Short mmCIF file of C-alpha atoms and ligand atoms in Angstrom, two decimals:
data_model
loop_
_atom_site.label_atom_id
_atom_site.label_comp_id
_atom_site.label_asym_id
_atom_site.label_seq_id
_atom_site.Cartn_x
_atom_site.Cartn_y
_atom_site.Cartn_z
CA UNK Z 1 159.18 168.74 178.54
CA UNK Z 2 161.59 166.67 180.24
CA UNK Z 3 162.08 170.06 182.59
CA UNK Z 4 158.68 170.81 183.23
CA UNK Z 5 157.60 171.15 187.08
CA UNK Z 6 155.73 168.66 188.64
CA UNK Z 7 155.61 166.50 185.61
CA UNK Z 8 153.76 163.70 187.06
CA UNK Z 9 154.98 160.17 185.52
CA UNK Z 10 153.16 157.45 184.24
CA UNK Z 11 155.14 154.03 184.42
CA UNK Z 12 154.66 151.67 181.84
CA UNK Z 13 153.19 148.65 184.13
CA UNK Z 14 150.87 151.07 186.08
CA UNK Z 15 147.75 149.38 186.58
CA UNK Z 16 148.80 146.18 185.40
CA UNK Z 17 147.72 144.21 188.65
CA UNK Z 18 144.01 145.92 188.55
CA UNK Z 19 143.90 144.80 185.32
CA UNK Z 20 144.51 141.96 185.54
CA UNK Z 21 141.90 140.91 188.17
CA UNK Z 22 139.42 144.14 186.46
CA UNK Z 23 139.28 143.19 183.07
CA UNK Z 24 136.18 141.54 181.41
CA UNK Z 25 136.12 137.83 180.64
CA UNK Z 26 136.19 138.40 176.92
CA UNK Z 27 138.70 140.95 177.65
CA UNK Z 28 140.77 138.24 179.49
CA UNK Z 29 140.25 135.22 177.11
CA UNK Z 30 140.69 137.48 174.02
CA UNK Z 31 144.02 136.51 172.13
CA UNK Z 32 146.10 138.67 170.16
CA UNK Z 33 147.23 137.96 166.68
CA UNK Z 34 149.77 134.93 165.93
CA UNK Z 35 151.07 137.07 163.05
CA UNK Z 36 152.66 139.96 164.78
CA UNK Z 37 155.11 138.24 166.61
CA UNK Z 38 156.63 136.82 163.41
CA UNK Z 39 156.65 140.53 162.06
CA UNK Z 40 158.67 141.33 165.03
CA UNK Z 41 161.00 138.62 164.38
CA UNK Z 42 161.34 139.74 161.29
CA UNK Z 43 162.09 143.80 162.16
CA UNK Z 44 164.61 142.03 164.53
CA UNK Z 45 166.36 140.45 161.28
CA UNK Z 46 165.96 143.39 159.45
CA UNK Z 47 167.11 145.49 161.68
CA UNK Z 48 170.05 143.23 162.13
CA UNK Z 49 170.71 144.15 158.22
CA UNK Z 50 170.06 140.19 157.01
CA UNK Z 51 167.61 139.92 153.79
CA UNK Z 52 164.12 138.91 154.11
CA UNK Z 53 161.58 138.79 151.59
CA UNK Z 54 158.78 139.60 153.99
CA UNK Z 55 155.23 137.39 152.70
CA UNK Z 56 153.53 137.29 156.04
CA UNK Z 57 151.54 141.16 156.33
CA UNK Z 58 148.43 140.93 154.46
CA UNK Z 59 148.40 144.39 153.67
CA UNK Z 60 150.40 146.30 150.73
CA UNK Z 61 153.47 148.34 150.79
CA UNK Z 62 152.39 151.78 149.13
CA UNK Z 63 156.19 151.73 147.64
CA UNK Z 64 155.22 148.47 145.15
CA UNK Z 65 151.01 149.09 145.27
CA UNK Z 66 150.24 152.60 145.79
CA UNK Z 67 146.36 153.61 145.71
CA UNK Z 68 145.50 155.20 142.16
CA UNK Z 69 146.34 158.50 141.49
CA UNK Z 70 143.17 159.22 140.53
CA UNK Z 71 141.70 158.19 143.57
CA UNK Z 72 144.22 160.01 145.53
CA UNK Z 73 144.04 163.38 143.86
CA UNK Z 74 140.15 162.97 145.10
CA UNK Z 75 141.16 162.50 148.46
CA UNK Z 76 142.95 165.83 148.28
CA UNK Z 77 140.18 167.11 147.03
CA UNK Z 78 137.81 166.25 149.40
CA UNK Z 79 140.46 167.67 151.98
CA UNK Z 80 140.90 170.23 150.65
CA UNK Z 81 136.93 171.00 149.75
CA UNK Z 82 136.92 171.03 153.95
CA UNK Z 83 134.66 167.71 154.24
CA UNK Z 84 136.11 167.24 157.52
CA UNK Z 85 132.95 166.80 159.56
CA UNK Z 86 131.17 163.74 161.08
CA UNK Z 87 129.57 162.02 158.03
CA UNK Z 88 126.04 160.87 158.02
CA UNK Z 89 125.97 157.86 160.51
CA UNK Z 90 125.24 154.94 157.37
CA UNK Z 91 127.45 156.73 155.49
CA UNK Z 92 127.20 159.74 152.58
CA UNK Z 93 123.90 159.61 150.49
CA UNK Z 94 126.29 159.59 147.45
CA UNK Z 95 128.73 157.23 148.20
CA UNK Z 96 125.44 154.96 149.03
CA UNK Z 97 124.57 155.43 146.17
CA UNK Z 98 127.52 154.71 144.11
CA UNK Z 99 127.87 151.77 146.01
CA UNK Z 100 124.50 150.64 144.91
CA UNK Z 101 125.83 151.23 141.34
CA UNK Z 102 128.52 149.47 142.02
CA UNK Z 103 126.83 145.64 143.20
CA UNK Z 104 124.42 146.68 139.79
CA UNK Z 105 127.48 146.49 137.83
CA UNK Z 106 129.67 143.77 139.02
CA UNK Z 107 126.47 141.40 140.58
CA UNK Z 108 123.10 142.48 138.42
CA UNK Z 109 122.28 143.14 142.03
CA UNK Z 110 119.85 146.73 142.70
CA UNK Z 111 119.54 146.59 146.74
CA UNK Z 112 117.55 148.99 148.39
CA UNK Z 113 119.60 152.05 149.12
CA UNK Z 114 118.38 151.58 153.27
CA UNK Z 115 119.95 148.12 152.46
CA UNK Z 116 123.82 150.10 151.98
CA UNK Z 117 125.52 151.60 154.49
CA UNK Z 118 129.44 153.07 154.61
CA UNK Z 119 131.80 151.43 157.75
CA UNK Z 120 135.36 151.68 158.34
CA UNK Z 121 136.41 149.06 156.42
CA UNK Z 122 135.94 145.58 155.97
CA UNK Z 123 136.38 144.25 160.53
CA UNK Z 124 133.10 146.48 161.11
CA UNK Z 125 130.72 144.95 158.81
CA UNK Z 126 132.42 141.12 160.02
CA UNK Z 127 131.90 142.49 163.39
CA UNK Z 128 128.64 144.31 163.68
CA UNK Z 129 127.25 140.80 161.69
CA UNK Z 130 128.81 138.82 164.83
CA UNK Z 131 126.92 140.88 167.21
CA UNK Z 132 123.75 142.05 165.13
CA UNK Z 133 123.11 137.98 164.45
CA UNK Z 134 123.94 135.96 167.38
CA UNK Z 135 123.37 135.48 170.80
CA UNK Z 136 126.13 134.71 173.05
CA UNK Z 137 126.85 130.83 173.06
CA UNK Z 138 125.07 130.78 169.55
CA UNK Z 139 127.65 128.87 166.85
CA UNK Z 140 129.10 130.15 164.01
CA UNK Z 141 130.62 128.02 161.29
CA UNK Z 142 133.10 128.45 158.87
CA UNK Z 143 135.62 126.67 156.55
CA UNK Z 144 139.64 127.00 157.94
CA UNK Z 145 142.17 128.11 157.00
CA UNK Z 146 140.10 131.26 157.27
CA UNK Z 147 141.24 134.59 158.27
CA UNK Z 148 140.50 136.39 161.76
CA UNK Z 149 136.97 133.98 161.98
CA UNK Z 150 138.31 132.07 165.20
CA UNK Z 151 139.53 135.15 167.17
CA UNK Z 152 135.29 136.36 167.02
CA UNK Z 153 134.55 133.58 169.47
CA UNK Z 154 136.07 135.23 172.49
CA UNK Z 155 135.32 138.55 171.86
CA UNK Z 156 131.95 138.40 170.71
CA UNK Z 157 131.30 135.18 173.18
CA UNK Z 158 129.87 132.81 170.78
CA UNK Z 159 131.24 129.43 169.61
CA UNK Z 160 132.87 129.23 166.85
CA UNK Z 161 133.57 125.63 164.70
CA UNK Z 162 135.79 126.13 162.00
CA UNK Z 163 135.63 123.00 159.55
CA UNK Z 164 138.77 121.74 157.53
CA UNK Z 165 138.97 121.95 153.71
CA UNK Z 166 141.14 120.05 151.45
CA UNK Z 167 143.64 120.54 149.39
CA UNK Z 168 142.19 119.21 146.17
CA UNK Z 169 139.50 121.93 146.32
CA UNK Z 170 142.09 124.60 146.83
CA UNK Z 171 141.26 124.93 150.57
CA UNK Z 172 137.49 126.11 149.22
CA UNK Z 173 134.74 125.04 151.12
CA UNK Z 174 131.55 122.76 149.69
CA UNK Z 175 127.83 122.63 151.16
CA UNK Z 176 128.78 118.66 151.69
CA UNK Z 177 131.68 119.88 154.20
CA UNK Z 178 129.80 122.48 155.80
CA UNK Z 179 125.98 121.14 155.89
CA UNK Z 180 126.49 118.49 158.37
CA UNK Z 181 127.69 120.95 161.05
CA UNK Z 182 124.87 123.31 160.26
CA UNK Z 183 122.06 121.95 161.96
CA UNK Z 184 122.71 124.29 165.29
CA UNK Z 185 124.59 126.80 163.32
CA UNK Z 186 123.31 130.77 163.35
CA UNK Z 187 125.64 131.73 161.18
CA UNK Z 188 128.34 130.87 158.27
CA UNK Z 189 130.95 133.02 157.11
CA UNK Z 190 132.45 132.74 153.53
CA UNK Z 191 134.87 134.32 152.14
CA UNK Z 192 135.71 135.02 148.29
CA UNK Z 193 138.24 135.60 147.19
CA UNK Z 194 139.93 133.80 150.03
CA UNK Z 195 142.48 135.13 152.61
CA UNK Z 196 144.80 132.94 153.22
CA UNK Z 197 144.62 130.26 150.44
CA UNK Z 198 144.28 132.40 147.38
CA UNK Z 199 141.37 130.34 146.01
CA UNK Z 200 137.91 131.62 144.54
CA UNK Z 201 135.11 130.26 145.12
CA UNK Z 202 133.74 128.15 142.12
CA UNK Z 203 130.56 129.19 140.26
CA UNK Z 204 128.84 126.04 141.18
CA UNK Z 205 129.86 125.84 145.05
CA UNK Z 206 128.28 129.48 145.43
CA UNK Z 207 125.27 128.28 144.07
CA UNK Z 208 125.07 125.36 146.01
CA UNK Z 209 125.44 127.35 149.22
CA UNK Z 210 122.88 129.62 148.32
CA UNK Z 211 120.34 127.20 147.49
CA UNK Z 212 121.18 125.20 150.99
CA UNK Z 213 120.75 128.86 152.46
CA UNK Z 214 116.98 128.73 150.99
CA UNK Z 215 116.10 125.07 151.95
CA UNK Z 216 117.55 125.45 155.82
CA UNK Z 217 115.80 128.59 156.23
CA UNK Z 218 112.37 126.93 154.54
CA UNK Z 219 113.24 124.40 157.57
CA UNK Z 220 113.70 126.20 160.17
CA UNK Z 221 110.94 128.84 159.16
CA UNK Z 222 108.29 125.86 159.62
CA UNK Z 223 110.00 124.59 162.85
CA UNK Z 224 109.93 127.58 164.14
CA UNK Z 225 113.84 128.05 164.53
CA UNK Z 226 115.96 131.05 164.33
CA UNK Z 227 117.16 131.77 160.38
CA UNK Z 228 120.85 130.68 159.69
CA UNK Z 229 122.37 133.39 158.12
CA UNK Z 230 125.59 133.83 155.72
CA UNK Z 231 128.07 136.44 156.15
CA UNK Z 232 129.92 136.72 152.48
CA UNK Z 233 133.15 138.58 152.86
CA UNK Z 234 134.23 139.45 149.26
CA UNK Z 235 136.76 142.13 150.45
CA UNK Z 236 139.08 140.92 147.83
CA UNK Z 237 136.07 140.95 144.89
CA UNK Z 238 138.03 142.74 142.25
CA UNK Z 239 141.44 140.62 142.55
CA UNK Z 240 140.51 137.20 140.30
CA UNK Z 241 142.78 136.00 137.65
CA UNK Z 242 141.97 133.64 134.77
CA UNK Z 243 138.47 132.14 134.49
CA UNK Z 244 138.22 132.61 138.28
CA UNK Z 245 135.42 134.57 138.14
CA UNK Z 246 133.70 136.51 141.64
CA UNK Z 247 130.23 136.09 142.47
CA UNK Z 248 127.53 137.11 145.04
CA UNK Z 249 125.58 133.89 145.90
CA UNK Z 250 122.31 136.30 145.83
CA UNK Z 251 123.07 136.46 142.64
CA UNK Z 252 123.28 132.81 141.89
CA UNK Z 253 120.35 132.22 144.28
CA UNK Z 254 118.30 135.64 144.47
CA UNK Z 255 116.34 133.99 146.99
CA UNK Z 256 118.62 133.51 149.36
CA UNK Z 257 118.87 137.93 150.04
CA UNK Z 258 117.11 137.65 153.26
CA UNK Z 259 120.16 135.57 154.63
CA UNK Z 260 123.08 137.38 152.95
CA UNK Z 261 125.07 139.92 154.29
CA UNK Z 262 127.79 141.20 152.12
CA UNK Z 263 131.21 142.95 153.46
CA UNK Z 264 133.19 144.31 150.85
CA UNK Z 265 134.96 148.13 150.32
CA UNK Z 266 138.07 149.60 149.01
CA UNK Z 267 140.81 147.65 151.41
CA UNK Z 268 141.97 145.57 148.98
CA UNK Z 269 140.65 145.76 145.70
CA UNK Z 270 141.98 149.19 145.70
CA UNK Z 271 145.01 148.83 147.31
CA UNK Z 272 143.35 151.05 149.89
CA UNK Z 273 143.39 149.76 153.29
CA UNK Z 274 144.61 152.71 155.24
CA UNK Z 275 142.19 154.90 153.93
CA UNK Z 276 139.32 152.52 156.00
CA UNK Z 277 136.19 152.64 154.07
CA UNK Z 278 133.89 149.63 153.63
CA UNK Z 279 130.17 148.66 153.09
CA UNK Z 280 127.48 146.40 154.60
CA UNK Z 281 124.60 145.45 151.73
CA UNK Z 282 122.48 143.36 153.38
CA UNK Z 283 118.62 143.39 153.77
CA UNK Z 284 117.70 147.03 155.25
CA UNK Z 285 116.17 145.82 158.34
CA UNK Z 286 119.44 144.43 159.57
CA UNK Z 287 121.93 147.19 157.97
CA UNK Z 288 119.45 149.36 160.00
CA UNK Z 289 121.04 147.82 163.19
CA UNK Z 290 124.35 148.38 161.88
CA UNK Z 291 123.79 151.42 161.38
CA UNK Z 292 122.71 152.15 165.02
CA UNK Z 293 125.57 150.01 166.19
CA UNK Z 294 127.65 152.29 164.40
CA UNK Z 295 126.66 155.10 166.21
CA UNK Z 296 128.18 154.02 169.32
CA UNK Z 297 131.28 152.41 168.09
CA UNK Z 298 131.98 155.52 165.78
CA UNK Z 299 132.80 153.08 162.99
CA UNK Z 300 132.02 155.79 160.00
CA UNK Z 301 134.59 155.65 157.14
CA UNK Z 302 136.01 159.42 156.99
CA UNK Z 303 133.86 161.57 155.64
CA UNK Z 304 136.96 162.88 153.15
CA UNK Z 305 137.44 159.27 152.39
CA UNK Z 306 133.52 158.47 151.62
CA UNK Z 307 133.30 161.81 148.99
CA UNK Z 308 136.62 160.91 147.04
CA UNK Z 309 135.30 157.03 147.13
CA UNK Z 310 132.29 157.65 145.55
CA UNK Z 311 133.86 159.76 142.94
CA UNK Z 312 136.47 156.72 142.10
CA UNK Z 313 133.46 154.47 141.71
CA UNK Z 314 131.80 156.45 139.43
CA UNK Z 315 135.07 156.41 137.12
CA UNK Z 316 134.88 153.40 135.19
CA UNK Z 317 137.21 153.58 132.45
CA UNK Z 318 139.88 154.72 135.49
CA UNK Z 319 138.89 151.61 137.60
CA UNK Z 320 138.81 149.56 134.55
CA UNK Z 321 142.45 150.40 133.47
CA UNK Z 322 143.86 150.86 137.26
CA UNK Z 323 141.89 146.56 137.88
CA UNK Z 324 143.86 145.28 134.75
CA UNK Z 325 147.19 146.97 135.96
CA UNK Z 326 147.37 146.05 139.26
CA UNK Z 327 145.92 142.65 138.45
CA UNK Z 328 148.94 142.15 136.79
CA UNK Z 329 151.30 143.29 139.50
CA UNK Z 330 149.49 141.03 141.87
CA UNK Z 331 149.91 138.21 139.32
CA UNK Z 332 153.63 138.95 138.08
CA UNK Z 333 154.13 138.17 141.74
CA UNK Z 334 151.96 135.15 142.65
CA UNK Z 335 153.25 133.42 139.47
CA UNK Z 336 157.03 133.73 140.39
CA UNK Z 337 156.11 132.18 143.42
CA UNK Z 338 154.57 129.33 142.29
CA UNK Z 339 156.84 128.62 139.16
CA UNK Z 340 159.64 128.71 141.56
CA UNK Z 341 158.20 126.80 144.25
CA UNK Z 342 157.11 124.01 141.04
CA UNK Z 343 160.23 124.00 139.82
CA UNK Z 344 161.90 123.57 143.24
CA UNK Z 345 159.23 120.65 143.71
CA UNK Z 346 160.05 119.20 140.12
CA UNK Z 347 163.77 119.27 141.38
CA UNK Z 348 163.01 116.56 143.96
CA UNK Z 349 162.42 119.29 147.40
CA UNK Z 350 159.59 118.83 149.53
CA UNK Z 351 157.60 121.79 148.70
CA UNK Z 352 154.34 122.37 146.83
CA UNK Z 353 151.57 124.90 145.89
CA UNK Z 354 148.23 125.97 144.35
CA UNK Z 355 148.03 128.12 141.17
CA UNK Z 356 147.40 131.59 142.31
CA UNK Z 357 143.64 131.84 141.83
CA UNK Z 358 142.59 135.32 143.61
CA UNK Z 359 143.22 138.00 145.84
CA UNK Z 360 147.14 138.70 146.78
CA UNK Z 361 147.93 135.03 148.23
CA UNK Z 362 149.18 131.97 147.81
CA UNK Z 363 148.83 128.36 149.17
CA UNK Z 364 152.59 127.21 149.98
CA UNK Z 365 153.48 123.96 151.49
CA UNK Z 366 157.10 122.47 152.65
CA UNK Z 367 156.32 119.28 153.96
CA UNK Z 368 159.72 119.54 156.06
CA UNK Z 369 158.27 118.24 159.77
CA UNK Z 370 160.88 115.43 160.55
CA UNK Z 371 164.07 116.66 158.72
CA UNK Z 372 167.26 117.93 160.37
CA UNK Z 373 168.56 120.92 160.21
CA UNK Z 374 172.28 121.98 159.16
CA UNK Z 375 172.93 122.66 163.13
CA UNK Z 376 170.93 119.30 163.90
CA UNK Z 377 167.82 120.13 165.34
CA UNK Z 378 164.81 118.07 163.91
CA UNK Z 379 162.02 120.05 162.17
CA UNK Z 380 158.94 118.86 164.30
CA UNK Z 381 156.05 121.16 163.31
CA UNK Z 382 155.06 123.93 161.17
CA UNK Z 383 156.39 126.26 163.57
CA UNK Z 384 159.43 124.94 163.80
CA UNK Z 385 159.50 124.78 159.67
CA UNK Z 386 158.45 128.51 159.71
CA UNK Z 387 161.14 129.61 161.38
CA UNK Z 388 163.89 127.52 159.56
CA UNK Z 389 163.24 129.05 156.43
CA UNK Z 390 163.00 132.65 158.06
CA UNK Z 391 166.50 132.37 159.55
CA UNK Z 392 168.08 129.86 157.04
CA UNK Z 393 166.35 131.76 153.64
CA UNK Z 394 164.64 135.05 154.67
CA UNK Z 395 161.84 133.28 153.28
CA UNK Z 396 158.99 134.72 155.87
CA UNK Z 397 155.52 132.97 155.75
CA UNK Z 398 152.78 132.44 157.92
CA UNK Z 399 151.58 128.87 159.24
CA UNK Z 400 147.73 128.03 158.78
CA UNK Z 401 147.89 127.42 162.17
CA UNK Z 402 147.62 131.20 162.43
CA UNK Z 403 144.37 130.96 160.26
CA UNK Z 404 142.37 128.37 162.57
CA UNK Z 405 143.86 125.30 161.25
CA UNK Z 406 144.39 122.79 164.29
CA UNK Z 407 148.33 122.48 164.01
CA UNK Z 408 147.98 118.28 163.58
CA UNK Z 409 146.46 119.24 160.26
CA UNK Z 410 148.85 121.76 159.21
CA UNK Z 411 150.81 119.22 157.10
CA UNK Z 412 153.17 122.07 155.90
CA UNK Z 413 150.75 124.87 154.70
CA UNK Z 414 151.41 128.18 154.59
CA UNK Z 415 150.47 131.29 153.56
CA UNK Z 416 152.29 133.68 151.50
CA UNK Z 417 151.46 137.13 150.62
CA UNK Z 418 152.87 139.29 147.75
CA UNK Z 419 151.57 142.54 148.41
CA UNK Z 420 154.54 144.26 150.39
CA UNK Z 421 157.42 142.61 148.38
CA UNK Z 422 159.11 143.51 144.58
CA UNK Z 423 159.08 140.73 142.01
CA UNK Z 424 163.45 141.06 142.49
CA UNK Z 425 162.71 140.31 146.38
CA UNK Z 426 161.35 137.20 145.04
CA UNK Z 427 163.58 136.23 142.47
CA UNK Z 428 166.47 137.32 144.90
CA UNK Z 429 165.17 135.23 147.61
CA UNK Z 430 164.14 131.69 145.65
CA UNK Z 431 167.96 130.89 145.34
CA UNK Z 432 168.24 131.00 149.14
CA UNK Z 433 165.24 128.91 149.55
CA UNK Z 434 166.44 126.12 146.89
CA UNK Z 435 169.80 126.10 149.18
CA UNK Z 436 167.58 125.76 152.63
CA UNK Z 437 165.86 123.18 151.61
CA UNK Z 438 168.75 121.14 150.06
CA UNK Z 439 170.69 121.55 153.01
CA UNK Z 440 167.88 119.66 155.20
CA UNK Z 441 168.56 115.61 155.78
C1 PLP X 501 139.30 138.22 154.26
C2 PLP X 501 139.42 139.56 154.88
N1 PLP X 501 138.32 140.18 155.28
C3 PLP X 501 138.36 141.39 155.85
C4 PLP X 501 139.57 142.02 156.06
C5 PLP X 501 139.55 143.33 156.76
O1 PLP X 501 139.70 144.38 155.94
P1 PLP X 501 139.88 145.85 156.54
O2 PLP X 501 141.34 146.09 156.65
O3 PLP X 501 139.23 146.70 155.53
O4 PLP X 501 139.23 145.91 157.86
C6 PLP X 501 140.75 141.41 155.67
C7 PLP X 501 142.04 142.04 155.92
O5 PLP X 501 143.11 141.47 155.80
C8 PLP X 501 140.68 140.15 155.04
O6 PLP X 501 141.78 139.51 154.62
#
């Protein structure tokens, strides 16, 4: 290649002045994630051979949580049956289907089939309910920390309010936070289980936000207002632990359906998230519109991906044994964590968190802002804390900052995520965070 004739190069900063004064205001004001440039602080300590035990991708390493064999010998499969052609633009009529099987199952839910349609994971369905539901300048509200939410306002130009929850209902939002914000809202977005707290939603908080769905909507129906709508991202539905049981707030409330829009798919409760394949159940005159939006984005799940899925969801005793296992590989996890970081806190150090409730996270705090360091530099905010116990421990963790949460009410949190680390990565690493935080004054 590099001898070719008349190889015509392309520099790396070509067009970088155009761009700048060419691209589109949300293209301009559109931010890109906080979290990546920790990961590439951490590949720099990696690749400078130090130990880190790396809790900050929200994702899983297919080395400690592979997809089920099952499930992958159907992918082949499908690959190999030559279903390698555009699929049906709301997705396969059988994975639709199986879908719908699915939300009977785990909700006691039977949506119209028009009402289903297949995406590319779980962004599309967030997305397409951004753009399908409102208007530019319109406000959308939601509880922080809460994850991706407050990057939507630039790029699909609405405002966004994201309201802070407490600690003492596991960073879960209530209809008592929420309602008085919601007079001008078009839209709320929950999500359960919760990215990045770890928390479920409770049984009676659903309930209650279902039935405020109804009685707004009642409202606004007779003032002759635009609906407010929910946006329920269970993404993580099948990862609860305990008596922390996952629920559809149609299901609590049926008549709240003509407000809910689910996003949900195989991402995470299947360990899946390469594979990109999601769903949209909502009421068919809006998953209509998704559907159409689709069409231009290209946002179809692969059509190899959409056979094998509906295949796995049709295998319950497989999904049944493969939940229970990997439930307890998320937990074995989650519960080091937090017995280590309780007995650290029972020790006397300045750290805390929240019993691992759902989906692959936990709440973490170290209330460190104000102590010096070993070299003497004072520990001002939860980015400087963050990056202490990176270099100091290996102990890599994401602020809530990075979720929405204004960094004056950060007071320490952070997330921490189990699914690309071993439980020995965690046991190996707790010793070096004990010694951290005793060597702070
Ligand atoms: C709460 C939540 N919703 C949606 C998604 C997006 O899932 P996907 O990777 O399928 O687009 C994520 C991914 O981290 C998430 O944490």
């Amino acid at each position: 290649v590099e001898q070719a004739q008349n190889l015509i190069r392309i520099p790396s900063d070509i067009g970088a002045d155009a761009a700048k004064r060419g691209l589109s205001h949300m293209a301009s004001s559109m931010s890109g994630s906080s979290i990546l440039r920790i990961a590439q602080e951490i590949r720099n300590m990696i690749e400078r051979g130090e130990e880190v035990a790396n809790l900050t991708v929200g994702d899983f390493s297919p080395k400690q949580f592979p997809i089920p064999e099952i499930f992958r010998d159907y992918l082949n499969d499908a690959i190999n049956s030559g279903h390698t052609n555009y699929p049906p633009s709301a997705g396969t009529p059988d994975l639709r289907a199986a879908v719908k099987e699915y939300f009977m199952r785990n909700h006691n839910l039977d949506y119209p089939i028009d009402g289903v349609a297949i995406v590319s994971g779980g962004r599309p369905s967030l997305y397409a309910a951004y753009q399908l539901l409102v208007d530019p300048g319109e406000l959308v509200l939601f509880p922080v920390p809460s994850w991706n939410n407050h990057n939507y306002g630039d790029t699909c130009q609405v405002k966004v309010r994201g309201i802070q929850t407490r600690r003492e209902d596991s960073f879960q939002p209530t209809v008592a936070l929420l309602k008085p914000h919601a007079r001008d809202a078009r839209m709320i977005v929950l999500n359960s289980p919760q990215n990045p707290s770890g928390g479920v939603m409770p049984e009676k908080d659903l309930r209650e936000f279902g039935e405020f769905l109804v009685e707004e909507n009642a409202r606004r129906e007779v003032a002759g207002e635009k609906p407010l709508y929910l946006l329920f991202d269970q993404i993580y539905s099948l990862l609860t632990f305990d008596n922390h049981r996952h629920f559809s707030p149609v299901q609590l409330v049926p008549e709240c359906a003509p407000y809910v829009i689910h996003c949900d798919g195989i991402s995470k409760s299947f360990a899946a998230t390469g594979l990109r394949c999601g769903w949209f159940v909502a009421p068919p005159a809006i998953t209509k519109k998704l559907v159409a939006l689709g069409t231009h984005l290209g946002t179809w799940a692969p059509l190899p991906v959409q056979v094998a899925t509906a295949r796995w969801l049709r295998n319950l005793p497989a999904i049944a044994e493969w939940r229970t296992d990997m439930i307890g590989r998320v937990r074995e996890r989650l519960d080091c964590l937090h017995n280590g970081l309780q007995k650290l806190k029972s020790e006397g150090l300045a750290c805390d968190s929240i019993e691992p409730q759902g989906a692959i996270y936990i709440s973490a705090q170290f209330k460190l802002s104000g102590a010096t360091t070993p070299s003497g530099t004072v520990l001002e905010n939860n980015d400087d804390i963050r990056s202490y116990l990176l270099q100091r421990a290996g102990f890599a963790v994401v602020p809530f900052a990075a979720f929405g949460v204004d960094p004056d009410d950060e007071d320490g949190w952070f997330r921490a995520s189990v699914g690309a680390v071993s439980l020995s990565d965690l046991q190996i690493c707790l010793p070096r965070l004990k010694q951290a935080l005793q060597e702070l004054n």
